[in-house]
Coordinates of C-alpha atoms in Angstrom, one line a residue:
M1 CA 17.7 -40.5 45.2
K2 CA 19.1 -44.0 46.1
S3 CA 18.0 -43.5 49.7
Y4 CA 14.4 -42.8 48.6
F5 CA 14.4 -45.9 46.5
Y6 CA 15.6 -48.0 49.5
I7 CA 13.0 -46.4 51.8
I8 CA 10.2 -47.2 49.3
I9 CA 11.4 -50.7 48.8
S10 CA 11.7 -51.2 52.6
F11 CA 8.2 -49.8 53.1
L12 CA 6.7 -52.2 50.4
V13 CA 8.5 -55.2 51.9
V14 CA 7.2 -54.4 55.4
S15 CA 3.7 -53.7 54.1
F16 CA 3.5 -57.0 52.2
S17 CA 5.0 -59.0 55.0
S18 CA 2.5 -57.7 57.5
C19 CA -0.4 -58.5 55.1
S20 CA 1.0 -62.0 54.6
S21 CA 1.5 -62.7 58.3
D22 CA -2.1 -61.4 59.0
S23 CA -3.4 -63.7 56.4
I24 CA -1.4 -66.7 57.7
S25 CA -2.5 -65.9 61.3
E26 CA -6.2 -65.8 60.2
E27 CA -5.8 -69.1 58.3
I28 CA -4.2 -70.7 61.4
Q29 CA -7.0 -69.5 63.6
E30 CA -9.6 -70.9 61.1
Q31 CA -7.8 -74.2 61.1
E32 CA -7.7 -74.3 64.9
L33 CA -11.4 -73.5 65.0
V34 CA -12.2 -76.4 62.7
V35 CA -10.0 -78.8 64.7
S36 CA -11.7 -77.7 67.9
S37 CA -15.2 -78.1 66.3
N38 CA -14.3 -81.5 65.1
K39 CA -13.0 -82.5 68.6
V40 CA -16.4 -81.5 70.0
L41 CA -18.2 -83.5 67.4
E42 CA -15.9 -86.5 68.0
Q43 CA -16.8 -86.4 71.6
A44 CA -20.5 -86.1 70.8
V45 CA -20.3 -89.2 68.4
F46 CA -18.5 -91.1 71.2
D47 CA -21.2 -90.2 73.6
E48 CA -24.0 -91.2 71.2
V49 CA -22.4 -94.5 70.4
N50 CA -21.9 -95.2 74.1
N51 CA -25.5 -94.2 75.0
F52 CA -26.7 -96.6 72.3
R53 CA -24.5 -99.4 73.6
I54 CA -25.8 -98.8 77.2
E55 CA -29.4 -98.9 76.0
K56 CA -28.6 -102.3 74.5
G57 CA -27.2 -103.5 77.8
L58 CA -23.6 -103.4 76.6
S59 CA -20.6 -101.9 78.3
P60 CA -19.5 -98.4 77.2
L61 CA -16.4 -98.1 75.1
T62 CA -13.2 -96.4 76.3
I63 CA -11.5 -93.8 74.1
S64 CA -8.1 -95.0 72.8
D65 CA -5.3 -92.7 72.0
E66 CA -3.5 -95.7 70.5
A67 CA -6.1 -96.1 67.8
Y68 CA -6.6 -92.4 67.0
P69 CA -3.8 -92.2 64.4
Y70 CA -5.3 -95.1 62.5
A71 CA -8.7 -93.4 62.4
M72 CA -7.1 -90.1 61.4
Q73 CA -5.2 -91.9 58.6
Q74 CA -8.4 -93.2 57.1
T75 CA -10.3 -89.9 57.5
Q76 CA -7.5 -88.1 55.7
F77 CA -7.4 -90.7 53.0
M78 CA -11.2 -90.3 52.4
I79 CA -10.8 -86.5 52.3
R80 CA -7.9 -86.7 49.8
T81 CA -9.8 -89.0 47.5
G82 CA -13.3 -87.6 48.1
S83 CA -14.5 -91.1 48.6
L84 CA -16.1 -93.2 51.3
S85 CA -14.2 -96.4 51.8
H86 CA -12.6 -98.9 54.1
N87 CA -9.4 -98.8 51.9
A88 CA -6.5 -100.7 53.5
F89 CA -8.6 -101.6 56.6
Q90 CA -6.7 -104.9 57.1
D91 CA -3.4 -103.1 57.2
R92 CA -4.7 -100.6 59.8
A93 CA -6.2 -103.4 61.8
S94 CA -3.0 -105.4 61.8
Q95 CA -0.9 -102.3 62.8
L96 CA -3.3 -101.4 65.6
S97 CA -3.3 -105.0 66.8
A98 CA 0.5 -105.1 66.9
V99 CA 0.6 -101.8 68.9
S100 CA -2.3 -102.3 71.3
K101 CA -2.5 -106.1 71.5
A102 CA -6.1 -105.9 70.1
T103 CA -7.7 -109.2 69.4
K104 CA -10.5 -107.9 67.3
V105 CA -10.8 -104.7 65.2
A106 CA -13.7 -103.1 63.2
E107 CA -14.3 -99.8 61.5
N108 CA -17.3 -97.6 60.7
V109 CA -17.0 -94.7 58.2
A110 CA -19.4 -92.0 57.1
K111 CA -19.5 -88.9 54.9
G112 CA -21.6 -85.8 54.8
Y113 CA -23.5 -86.0 58.2
T114 CA -23.5 -82.7 60.2
T115 CA -24.5 -84.0 63.6
A116 CA -23.5 -86.8 65.9
Q117 CA -27.1 -88.0 66.1
T118 CA -27.5 -88.2 62.3
V119 CA -24.3 -90.2 61.7
V120 CA -25.0 -92.6 64.6
D121 CA -28.6 -93.0 63.3
A122 CA -27.2 -93.9 59.9
W123 CA -24.8 -96.4 61.3
I124 CA -27.6 -98.0 63.3
A125 CA -29.7 -98.3 60.1
S126 CA -26.8 -100.0 58.3
E127 CA -26.5 -103.7 59.2
G128 CA -22.7 -103.9 59.0
H129 CA -22.1 -100.7 61.0
Y130 CA -24.8 -101.7 63.5
V131 CA -23.0 -105.0 64.1
N132 CA -19.8 -103.1 64.8
M133 CA -21.6 -100.8 67.3
I134 CA -22.9 -103.7 69.3
G135 CA -19.8 -105.8 68.9
D136 CA -17.7 -107.2 71.7
F137 CA -15.4 -104.3 71.8
S138 CA -13.8 -102.4 74.7
H139 CA -12.1 -99.4 73.0
T140 CA -12.6 -96.9 70.2
A141 CA -11.2 -93.9 68.5
I142 CA -13.1 -91.4 66.3
C143 CA -11.6 -89.0 63.9
I144 CA -13.7 -86.4 62.0
G145 CA -12.2 -84.2 59.3
S146 CA -13.6 -81.9 56.7
D147 CA -12.7 -81.2 53.1
Q148 CA -12.3 -77.7 51.5
D149 CA -16.1 -77.5 51.0
G150 CA -16.8 -78.3 54.7
V151 CA -18.1 -81.9 54.0
L152 CA -17.4 -84.0 57.1
Y153 CA -15.7 -87.4 56.9
Y154 CA -15.9 -89.8 59.9
T155 CA -13.9 -92.9 60.9
Q156 CA -14.6 -94.8 64.1
I157 CA -12.4 -97.7 64.9
F158 CA -13.5 -100.3 67.5
F159 CA -11.2 -102.9 69.1
Q160 CA -11.1 -105.4 71.9
K161 CA -8.1 -105.7 74.2

């Protein structure tokens, strides 16, 4: 009787474990897909901003791995709070300047746009964001993340080295 009990318990443990690992595996795959989609969108925003700058006779920006963590920090903050803001921008700008020797830093943020073209068009239509896009900058980083409802949050950091 005891051996049947242990067999049943073992079967249940294995059954639940495999369901849990399948669920975890599916969740990881979904997260990887979201990250991959966001990377494609980040590249598309980068391309749209550079196309806009080139049309204006300006030099294209270079992607900066140094600035990406600061863009990601702001995007994650906006997702956590559900708000659109430049919260603690001066702190991020100072930290980036110390790391990269940046002489000038600016930031664009956005929420809710689903394509690179629509977010860039919105920035062009906003005086402050437009000024950043045409500013005397050499480098940029763009981070896009989504909340649990799939709403996209954008942070683009511009800086001059």
